[in-house]
Amino acid sequence: MRPEWLTPWVADPKAWRPDTKMPAFRWADDEEPKDVAAFLWQSATPVANDKSAYGVADTGTGDATRGERIFKTAGCLACHGIEEGEGASRTLVGNTFAANLSKLGDKYNRETGLAFYVHWIENPRHRLAPYCDTCERDISPEDFAKAGKGLVFSREYTTCPNCGFELQWDNPTVMPSLRLSRREAVDVGTYLIGRTSDVQFAAAPWLTDTKRFERGRKLVMNFGCAGCHEIAGLEHEQRIGTELSDWGAKPMERLDFGHLTHEAKKGNFPIPDWTSAKDEAAGAPRRIFDEAQDDYAGKWYNHRGFALHKLAQPDIYDTSKNVFDADDDAQRFARLRMPKFNLSGQEIFDLSTFLIGTVGAEGVPESIRYQPDTDGMAIREGWRLVKKYNCEGCHQVRPGETPVFKNVLAHVTPSDAAPYEKLPPPYLVGTGFRTRPVWLAEFLDDPSRGGGRQRPKAVRPFLAVRMPTFSFTENEIGKLVRFFDAMSKQQLIYKAPKLAPLSAAETVVAEAIFKDEGSCLQCHVVDGKEFTTETKAPNLSIAGRRLKPEWMQRWIRRPNAMEPDTAMSDFFKKECPHCEAQFDNGALDAQKRAVGSRDVCGNCGENLAEGRWVYLKAEQLPAVKAYGGDHIDLMIRYLQTLSR
């Protein structure tokens, strides 16, 4: 990190990044941010002094143009955002789930180089130095050297060389690894550090002033910085905020309105003209206290009134209190500590409503409590993980929603990209019905399917965007698999149907269909097949292990009924078992509109349900024409023989 950048960020995060989620703290004077910055700087592990001992190699710089292409198409913008354009036309491209990286170059420390950014991009979970909970500190290369070992990121070095207890090697971050090569990571890092602002940062000599350390430590502990951040020496600090689980059930007398109690009871609003800076920036200022005056007969001595004022101006209940002498520690640390978040008026209304509803388990009658069944519990636990890891940033998980990255990809994909590089991540509605649970668990554990950084065994190896490695725990993988099963109304334990093996003659027929011009291989890939401008569909070499036969039956018959936006066409027609007339899906749909059913033959009026499905171009392929069985069933069994 650039030392000159740290203090301005601590002093006012919004000044550098207006859309940051980090709140603004109420500093007593200009020296307090310097004290905090000095404490953070001096307490950090001095990795930069000996990068090689921590496994960090100097990388030099890469190709920023190539890095921009990777950053914009590999999936980074599903979580992160970057600003494009100038002046009034400047807009945010991407998502707000993770940090806005538009001005990352301002933080870049040119003395230590790009190595740490590359290290993070390659594997965000990899700690530079493992943490020992017993020693209560990061374990340094010197600690390992004393035990005759080197500091190596390896599961073989799981115990502390000092005390023998288990080490924490993983960073507690949700950011995954995109399995980028070293060259790709260097290129992405080079692109990001090249994005800077015109802000001029002054030198910060106070960062090494040891006299500021203890004062900074007190301020950090007072404001609860360790509740969100991992800070050396404060790993065991607890959150400082009030417990909110049953806040809505608190008696009014326990809400501290300070010197504004009488004003609240009378209905005198202390900040009637207040508007959110976020709303003002959006050009839609909203006077929320004007809107709130009609509630509770204009009085605000109630939970909602307390919350609205606290969220709008967190220090409002310090009004008229004798707590503003910065030189008196007793007064300085008696002030209210909640920082100011960048909330819109609507967000304040929403949060206050939520807080009113936090009445605890005892405040909700058992008869109206949500008591989920097994599927309901699986869905609830799964949604927590879907939200935690931002799966919806790339994928459509529910019908009707549009993932952020699908819209972004259409605008940022380079004009010279191949058609298959412009395709979005797959549709996940119905995943539990589509995929076998064992395969899905293996995929979530290692999306490259053993292919590592080069992804030769990926489901869709042609996509520019790639499914990252999240390093899920076994428990998380189990919950996600069960979530998708429950969302698709699948049984807890899946038992695959037994399929008859193919005879030699059937194999010939199936291969004729599979390799026919304009059929499966036009869009799908198989191992060893080169991508073409038509490539857009999953690898069929793993279809047998990946897909459930019962799903394949319904999908091949009528793909657009299961996924309306699919590019897959209909390749089979239904044949009447009585008159041998054949009907494509268009004709069957017309029949349903006419008589209310797709299972009535439009030629003889008999039932079509027992009829077989026939390949559209069977008449042109003698072996296929002569085969009397169901062609879809044949292809499903054939795909099992391709699976690896």
C-alpha atoms as one frame of an Amber mdcrd trajectory, in Angstrom:
protein
   0.000   0.000   0.000   1.161   3.527  -0.757   1.877   5.173   2.619   0.644
   8.625   1.527  -2.771   7.175   0.633  -3.602   5.624   4.005  -4.305   8.684
   6.162  -6.689  10.462   3.724  -8.610   7.190   3.381  -8.977   6.788   7.151
  -9.963  10.440   7.513 -12.722  10.405   4.880 -13.269   7.263   2.798 -16.036
   8.851   0.696 -13.738  11.602  -0.512 -11.672   9.047  -2.405 -14.350   6.481
  -3.220 -17.855   8.005  -3.073 -19.660   4.650  -3.316 -17.627   2.890  -0.621
 -19.398   0.826   2.028 -16.862   1.910   4.635 -18.504   4.506   6.874 -17.132
   7.884   7.947 -15.981   8.217  11.547 -16.349  11.377  13.588 -12.794  12.434
  14.316 -12.207  15.029  17.021  -9.411  16.700  15.038  -7.013  16.162  12.128
  -4.537  14.316  14.334  -6.768  11.346  15.100  -6.747   9.896  11.558  -2.957
  10.249  11.627  -2.834   8.336  14.923  -4.972   5.528  13.519  -2.972   5.362
  10.295   0.299   5.246  12.293  -1.010   2.388  14.431  -2.136   0.390  11.380
   1.118   1.004   9.546   3.333   0.035  12.480   1.310  -3.027  13.526   1.248
  -4.580  10.037   3.513  -7.534   9.263   6.620  -6.106   7.519   6.395  -8.451
   4.550   7.835  -5.946   2.087  11.227  -6.105   3.804  11.715  -9.742   2.780
   9.244 -10.687   0.060  11.019 -13.850  -1.032  10.878 -15.320   2.482   7.091
 -14.967   2.345   6.889 -16.646  -1.046   6.238 -13.431  -2.970   8.264 -13.105
  -6.168   9.028  -9.895  -8.042   7.037  -9.892 -11.256   7.804  -6.713 -13.149
   4.941  -5.199 -15.139   2.771  -6.754 -17.814   0.561  -5.810 -20.738  -2.193
  -3.459 -19.558  -4.246  -3.891 -22.744  -4.278  -7.648 -22.357  -5.009  -7.239
 -18.647  -8.016  -5.041 -19.390  -9.430  -7.681 -21.708  -9.042 -10.412 -19.088
 -10.467  -8.236 -16.313 -13.549  -7.304 -18.305 -14.375 -10.739 -19.684 -13.172
 -13.322 -17.129 -15.860 -12.456 -14.576 -14.271  -9.793 -12.330 -17.081  -7.328
 -13.126 -19.698  -9.687 -11.707 -18.542  -8.457  -8.285 -16.326  -5.410  -8.852
 -17.073  -2.141 -10.603 -14.968   0.274 -12.632 -15.857   3.752 -13.817 -15.901
   4.514 -17.539 -16.282   7.831 -19.341 -15.492  11.380 -18.295 -17.311  14.126
 -16.424 -21.117  13.956 -16.405 -21.061  10.875 -18.644 -18.953   8.902 -16.159
 -20.763   5.694 -15.205 -20.020   2.604 -13.150 -19.642  -0.595 -15.155 -20.013
  -3.836 -13.243 -21.355  -4.567  -9.790 -21.227  -3.039  -6.315 -20.894  -6.361
  -4.445 -17.129  -5.822  -4.062 -14.815  -2.818  -4.219 -14.858  -0.228  -6.983
 -11.403  -0.619  -8.549 -11.451   2.545 -10.650  -8.603   4.288  -8.815  -6.611
   1.362  -7.513  -3.400   2.900  -8.829  -3.669   5.601  -6.145  -3.024   2.908
  -3.510  -0.154   1.300  -5.409   3.213   1.361  -3.624   5.799   1.683  -6.367
   8.643   0.824  -4.008   7.329  -2.653  -3.233   6.088  -3.257  -6.793   3.292
  -5.275  -8.285   4.162  -8.533  -6.535   1.577  -8.285  -3.747  -1.264  -7.484
  -6.149  -0.322 -10.476  -8.289  -0.115 -12.684  -5.209  -3.648 -11.636  -4.227
  -5.101 -12.010  -7.737  -3.629 -15.495  -8.137  -5.041 -16.816  -4.875  -6.910
 -14.428  -2.540  -7.249 -17.134   0.109  -3.496 -17.525   0.491  -2.241 -15.684
   3.574   1.236 -14.259   3.271   1.933 -15.437   6.806  -0.159 -18.048   8.663
  -1.896 -17.014  11.861  -1.578 -18.947  15.121  -4.520 -18.532  17.452  -2.486
 -19.683  20.446   0.476 -17.387  19.815  -2.041 -14.694  18.793   0.064 -13.425
  15.907   1.187 -14.148  12.367   3.983 -16.689  12.205   7.029 -15.255  10.436
   9.747 -16.896   8.322  12.055 -16.526  11.338   9.712 -18.727  13.395   9.872
 -21.445  10.754  13.625 -21.042  10.348  14.171 -21.739  14.064  12.373 -25.049
  13.555  14.472 -25.835  10.482  11.651 -25.186   8.033  10.773 -22.616   5.430
   7.534 -20.633   5.256   5.719 -22.497   2.505   2.004 -22.337   1.668   1.442
 -26.057   2.049  -0.978 -28.365   3.803   2.082 -30.239   5.079   2.885 -27.276
   7.328  -0.356 -27.210   9.269   1.045 -26.700  12.762   2.790 -23.789  14.416
   6.584 -24.253  14.742   6.424 -22.518  18.141   3.552 -24.203  19.950   2.426
 -27.081  17.725  -1.182 -25.896  17.377  -2.997 -25.712  14.032  -2.274 -22.693
  11.842  -4.755 -20.631   9.871  -3.420 -20.518   6.305  -6.515 -19.135   4.582
  -7.698 -15.551   4.391 -11.354 -15.208   5.481 -12.360 -13.652   2.163 -15.180
 -14.591  -0.204 -13.102 -13.554  -3.219 -12.385 -16.675  -5.289  -9.494 -17.623
  -7.518 -10.022 -17.368 -11.275  -7.073 -19.726 -11.762  -5.190 -17.141 -13.781
  -1.685 -17.923 -14.937   1.143 -15.793 -13.546   1.298 -13.860 -16.821  -2.455
 -13.224 -16.780  -2.350 -12.065 -13.149   0.519  -9.689 -13.902  -1.377  -8.281
 -16.887  -4.535  -7.719 -14.825  -2.528  -6.111 -12.020  -0.762  -3.840 -14.510
  -4.103  -2.720 -15.936  -5.581  -1.981 -12.502  -2.648  -0.010 -11.113  -2.725
   2.100 -14.253  -6.153   3.414 -13.264  -5.468   6.483 -11.135  -7.097   9.775
 -10.170  -5.621  13.265 -10.248  -5.520  13.457  -6.434  -2.182  14.585  -5.035
  -1.176  12.859  -1.792   1.120  14.594   0.690   3.992  12.813   2.411   3.053
  11.029   5.646   6.086  11.105   8.016   3.814  10.478  11.031   3.253   6.832
   9.994   6.547   5.850  11.624   6.082   8.051  14.703   5.987   5.495  17.539
   4.444   8.053  19.907   1.231   7.849  17.920   0.951   4.068  18.177  -0.857
   3.761  21.517  -3.254   6.634  20.838  -4.084   5.102  17.474  -4.663   1.727
  19.099  -7.146   3.243  21.558  -9.060   4.914  18.730  -9.151   1.714  16.673
 -10.495  -0.226  19.647 -12.967   2.528  20.508 -14.435   2.617  17.008 -14.526
  -1.175  16.646 -12.421  -1.358  13.483 -11.569  -4.987  14.280 -15.252  -5.871
  13.944 -14.817  -5.750  10.153 -11.059  -5.823   9.595  -8.364  -8.245  10.680
  -5.828  -6.107  12.571  -2.616  -7.452  14.034  -2.861  -7.691  17.805  -6.635
  -7.205  17.840  -7.745 -10.530  16.345  -9.841 -11.389  19.395 -11.562  -8.036
  19.781 -15.350  -8.267  19.771 -17.818  -6.082  17.941 -18.746  -2.941  19.832
 -22.298  -2.421  18.574 -25.539  -3.023  20.420 -27.086  -6.481  19.991 -29.949
  -6.000  17.535 -31.576  -9.443  17.500 -34.440  -8.262  19.712 -33.998  -4.494
  19.444 -37.599  -4.017  18.326 -38.799  -5.506  21.610 -36.786  -3.143  23.819
 -38.856  -1.069  26.224 -38.895   2.585  25.186 -37.215   3.550  28.441 -34.089
   1.645  27.341 -33.681   3.714  24.171 -31.362   6.603  24.979 -32.755   9.704
  23.275 -30.292  11.773  25.329 -31.379  15.404  25.669 -33.902  14.991  22.842
 -36.417  12.951  24.816 -38.795  15.883  25.349 -38.446  16.984  21.717 -39.341
  13.474  20.574 -42.427  13.356  22.791 -43.565  16.775  21.593 -42.982  15.948
  17.933 -40.277  18.577  17.357 -37.928  17.199  14.705 -34.323  18.382  15.299
 -33.204  17.913  11.666 -36.409  18.410   9.626 -34.611  19.450   6.430 -32.103
  16.581   6.445 -31.499  14.819   3.134 -29.163  11.984   2.274 -25.905  12.831
   0.498 -26.449   9.666  -1.545 -29.841  10.911  -2.739 -28.408  14.342  -3.480
 -25.652  12.802  -5.594 -28.312  10.902  -7.528 -30.242  14.135  -8.104 -33.237
  13.009  -6.022 -32.993  14.564  -2.522 -35.637  13.243  -0.161 -36.767  14.927
   3.071 -37.473  11.755   5.015 -38.562  13.525   8.204 -41.262  15.393   6.315
 -42.550  12.012   5.208 -42.321  10.628   8.752 -44.335  13.439  10.375 -47.631
  11.715   9.642 -46.606   8.634  11.612 -47.583   8.249  15.251 -49.513  11.546
  15.251 -46.338  13.492  14.478 -44.472  12.218  17.531 -41.192  10.380  17.188
 -40.738   9.021  20.701 -40.938   5.465  19.401 -38.676   2.805  17.928 -39.101
   4.023  14.371 -38.391   7.644  15.229 -35.306   6.670  17.204 -33.966   4.518
  14.359 -34.643   7.086  11.626 -32.711   9.785  13.451 -29.885   7.446  14.492
 -29.358   6.191  10.936 -29.559   9.673   9.417 -27.215  11.315  11.926 -25.579
   8.732  14.228 -24.265  11.289  16.736 -27.575  13.128  17.114 -28.162  11.804
  20.633 -24.898  13.404  21.778 -26.614  16.780  21.298 -26.030  19.085  24.311
 -23.863  16.517  26.084 -20.525  17.571  27.576 -18.406  15.141  25.540 -16.575
  17.308  23.045 -13.221  18.034  24.725 -10.742  16.170  22.485  -7.976  16.472
  25.075 -10.025  14.807  27.803 -10.000  11.026  27.244 -12.971  10.534  29.542
 -15.033  12.848  27.351 -13.504  11.774  24.038 -14.280   8.108  24.545 -17.721
   8.776  26.060 -19.104   9.903  22.699 -21.428   7.755  20.632 -19.301   5.587
  18.377 -21.554   4.554  15.501 -20.074   5.892  12.242 -22.049   7.487   9.440
 -22.966   5.168   6.590 -23.709   6.383   3.097 -27.405   5.474   3.132 -30.184
   6.735   0.904 -33.498   7.887   2.342 -35.193   4.689   1.206 -32.457   2.537
   2.749 -32.966   4.360   6.060 -36.715   3.690   5.912 -36.067   0.035   5.032
 -33.537  -0.465   7.820 -35.760   1.184  10.416 -38.641  -1.082   9.410 -36.379
  -4.122   9.664 -35.172  -3.079  13.125 -38.726  -2.635  14.388 -39.338  -6.238
  13.379 -36.395  -7.651  15.344 -38.466  -8.732  18.325 -36.651 -12.006  19.037
 -38.078 -15.514  19.032 -40.278 -14.819  22.055 -41.880 -11.837  20.340 -43.386
 -13.921  17.526 -46.207 -16.367  18.339 -45.261 -19.925  17.447 -48.343 -20.273
  15.269 -47.044 -17.694  12.769 -43.317 -18.470  12.907 -41.726 -19.817   9.768
 -41.009 -23.466  10.448 -39.445 -24.874   7.297 -39.553 -28.521   6.326 -36.435
 -30.317   5.111 -36.560 -28.682   1.678 -37.344 -25.281   3.160 -34.355 -25.495
   5.486 -32.089 -26.534   2.610 -33.294 -23.602   0.525 -32.816 -21.127   3.372
 -29.281 -22.308   4.141 -28.413 -22.430   0.455 -29.614 -18.878  -0.184 -27.264
 -17.632   2.510 -24.341 -19.084   0.585 -25.661 -17.886  -2.790 -25.827 -14.346
  -1.383 -22.530 -14.647   0.498 -20.601 -15.645  -2.625 -22.654 -13.514  -5.047
 -23.629 -16.416  -7.332 -26.360 -14.211  -8.823 -23.713 -11.803 -10.090 -23.009
 -14.288 -12.906 -25.867 -16.782 -12.920 -29.628 -16.699 -13.175 -30.739 -18.726
 -10.164 -34.447 -17.826 -10.240 -36.776 -17.312 -13.203 -37.197 -13.678 -14.207
 -33.924 -12.258 -12.889 -31.046 -11.000 -15.042 -27.497 -11.407 -13.697 -25.346
  -8.273 -13.611 -22.577  -9.855 -15.640 -24.873 -10.854 -18.497 -25.633  -7.184
 -19.141 -22.036  -6.102 -18.554 -20.565  -8.684 -20.916 -22.493  -7.309 -23.887
 -20.838  -3.892 -23.420 -17.265  -4.780 -22.488 -16.440  -7.756 -24.724 -13.814
  -6.702 -27.301 -15.067  -6.379 -30.867 -12.529  -8.934 -32.100 -13.683 -11.612
 -29.653 -14.954 -14.911 -31.053 -18.742 -15.421 -30.770 -18.314 -18.057 -28.058
 -16.255 -15.605 -25.924 -19.272 -13.294 -25.702 -21.536 -15.919 -24.135 -22.649
 -15.415 -20.500 -22.339 -17.963 -17.696 -24.943 -20.755 -17.677 -28.534 -20.657
 -16.501 -28.945 -22.353 -13.092 -32.737 -22.590 -12.872 -33.485 -26.307 -12.522
 -29.884 -27.284 -11.764 -31.005 -29.827  -9.170 -33.115 -31.627 -11.786 -30.408
 -31.334 -14.439 -27.166 -32.381 -12.734 -26.207 -35.450 -10.780 -25.467 -34.528
  -7.129 -22.094 -36.293  -7.010 -20.861 -34.537 -10.137 -22.118 -31.153  -8.894
 -20.290 -31.608  -5.591 -17.069 -32.460  -7.431 -17.513 -29.460  -9.721 -18.073
 -27.024  -6.849 -14.945 -28.360  -5.193 -12.863 -27.964  -8.373 -14.554 -26.212
 -11.323 -11.550 -26.947 -13.551 -12.271 -30.677 -13.097  -8.596 -31.348 -12.510
  -7.502 -29.046 -15.301  -5.963 -26.430 -13.023  -5.209 -23.074 -14.617  -5.568
 -24.247 -18.217  -9.120 -25.659 -17.791  -8.882 -28.467 -20.382 -11.705 -30.364
 -18.665 -14.134 -27.495 -18.128 -17.825 -27.870 -18.992 -17.646 -24.824 -21.284
 -13.920 -24.374 -21.969 -14.610 -21.907 -24.778 -16.094 -19.181 -22.556 -14.013
 -16.104 -21.767 -15.723 -15.925 -18.377 -14.761 -18.768 -16.109 -16.269 -20.358
 -13.038 -13.826 -19.477 -10.239 -12.589 -21.716  -7.470 -14.261 -20.585  -4.247
 -12.482 -23.045  -1.930 -15.817 -24.079  -0.443 -15.757 -26.219   2.682 -17.283
 -29.699   2.484 -20.199 -28.421   4.530 -20.807 -25.531   2.117 -20.662 -27.853
  -0.887 -23.221 -30.160   0.715 -25.550 -27.238   1.428 -25.299 -25.884  -2.113
 -25.991 -29.287  -3.691 -28.982 -29.786  -1.433 -30.151 -26.212  -2.162 -30.296
 -26.835  -5.898 -32.012 -30.176  -5.344 -34.628 -28.607  -3.069 -35.210 -25.715
  -5.488 -35.974 -28.330  -8.162 -38.097 -30.523  -5.855 -35.673 -33.450  -6.032
 -35.373 -36.317  -3.570 -32.793 -36.130  -0.804 -30.982 -39.175  -2.189 -30.671
 -39.547  -5.949 -30.786 -43.033  -7.466 -29.947 -42.992 -11.162 -32.049 -45.181
 -13.470 -30.377 -48.206 -15.007 -29.806 -47.763 -18.740 -29.484 -50.635 -21.180
 -26.026 -50.850 -22.770 -25.702 -50.091 -26.456 -25.325 -52.896 -28.926 -22.801
 -52.562 -31.737 -25.600 -51.837 -34.202 -27.095 -49.161 -31.940 -23.700 -47.508
 -31.594 -23.517 -47.129 -35.363 -26.974 -45.501 -35.444 -26.176 -43.156 -32.536
 -22.887 -42.063 -34.078 -24.642 -41.321 -37.360 -26.998 -38.923 -35.561 -24.271
 -37.474 -33.337 -21.908 -36.708 -36.235 -24.547 -35.671 -38.756 -23.990 -32.224
 -40.250 -25.885 -29.570 -38.305 -26.476 -31.917 -35.378 -24.758 -32.178 -31.959
 -21.190 -31.308 -32.961 -22.200 -28.098 -34.680 -22.581 -26.310 -31.333 -21.266
 -28.712 -28.693 -17.655 -29.477 -27.937 -16.110 -32.828 -27.119 -12.599 -33.539
 -25.944 -10.109 -32.899 -28.715 -12.483 -30.864 -30.918 -11.435 -27.349 -31.924
 -13.791 -24.450 -31.238 -15.598 -22.881 -34.193 -17.727 -19.768 -34.713 -20.742
 -22.017 -34.011 -19.415 -23.304 -30.675 -21.772 -22.363 -27.876 -22.844 -25.481
 -25.970 -21.400 -27.655 -23.153 -18.838 -30.407 -23.492 -20.651 -33.662 -24.264
 -17.661 -35.752 -23.204 -18.842 -35.349 -19.623 -22.611 -35.346 -20.252 -23.143
 -38.900 -19.011 -21.493 -38.251 -15.640 -22.903 -34.757 -15.329 -26.539 -34.962
 -16.432 -29.491 -36.962 -15.159 -31.054 -39.197 -17.859 -34.568 -38.096 -16.888
 -33.607 -34.466 -17.439 -31.956 -35.287 -20.746 -35.199 -36.883 -21.954 -37.208
 -33.720 -21.359 -34.471 -31.381 -22.542 -33.794 -33.079 -25.874 -37.502 -33.362
 -26.624 -38.265 -29.690 -26.118 -35.334 -27.501 -24.953 -37.004 -24.070 -25.212
 -39.803 -25.194 -22.892 -37.224 -25.644 -20.126 -35.010 -22.669 -20.964 -36.746
 -20.042 -23.115 -33.504 -18.278 -24.111 -31.677 -21.423 -25.194 -30.061 -21.551
 -28.623 -30.619 -25.303 -28.881 -33.013 -26.354 -31.614 -35.528 -29.209 -31.821
 -33.940 -32.233 -33.511 -36.633 -34.865 -33.022 -40.257 -35.457 -34.015 -42.966
 -37.477 -32.250 -44.207 -40.461 -34.239 -47.745 -41.790 -33.845 -47.638 -45.514
 -32.877 -50.823 -46.104 -34.868 -50.459 -44.315 -38.211 -46.715 -43.454 -38.091
 -47.400 -39.779 -38.802 -44.668 -37.522 -37.380 -45.114 -34.177 -35.644 -42.541
 -31.593 -34.621 -43.008 -29.452 -31.513 -44.641 -26.666 -33.491 -47.327 -29.064
 -34.722 -47.795 -30.530 -31.233 -48.213 -27.037 -29.762 -50.816 -26.226 -32.424
 -52.593 -29.471 -31.555 -52.648 -28.475 -27.883 -54.184 -25.111 -28.730 -56.822
 -26.843 -30.856 -57.848 -29.776 -28.622 -56.081 -29.040 -25.310 -53.468 -31.816
 -25.506 -50.131 -32.543 -27.213 -50.798 -36.291 -26.934 -53.479 -36.526 -29.601
 -52.484 -37.476 -33.145 -53.551 -34.782 -35.572 -53.805 -37.389 -38.316 -55.736
 -40.349 -36.860 -56.888 -38.956 -33.522 -55.238 -41.723 -31.495 -53.060 -41.270
 -28.402 -49.444 -40.194 -29.063 -48.152 -40.851 -25.542 -46.657 -44.254 -26.380
 -45.125 -43.068 -29.633 -41.376 -42.870 -30.163 -39.212 -39.834 -30.933 -37.504
 -39.861 -34.324 -34.516 -37.846 -35.566 -35.595 -35.053 -37.943 -33.266 -36.180
 -40.734 -33.739 -39.930 -40.246 -34.899 -40.346 -43.840 -31.485 -39.136 -45.075
 -29.500 -41.606 -42.951 -30.224 -45.259 -43.862 -29.000 -46.771 -40.594 -31.077
 -44.288 -38.580 -34.163 -44.800 -40.740 -33.984 -48.553 -40.218 -33.705 -48.302
 -36.434 -37.082 -48.954 -34.819 -36.357 -47.762 -31.289 -36.733 -44.333 -29.664
 -33.975 -42.099 -31.011 -33.812 -39.830 -27.941 -33.448 -42.813 -25.627 -30.708
 -44.095 -27.937 -28.773 -40.796 -27.758 -28.995 -40.653 -23.974 -27.480 -44.115
 -23.720 -24.841 -43.181 -26.287 -23.758 -40.124 -24.287 -23.008 -42.406 -21.340
 -20.316 -44.078 -23.449 -18.560 -40.726 -24.010 -18.251 -39.861 -20.339 -14.881
 -39.674 -18.684
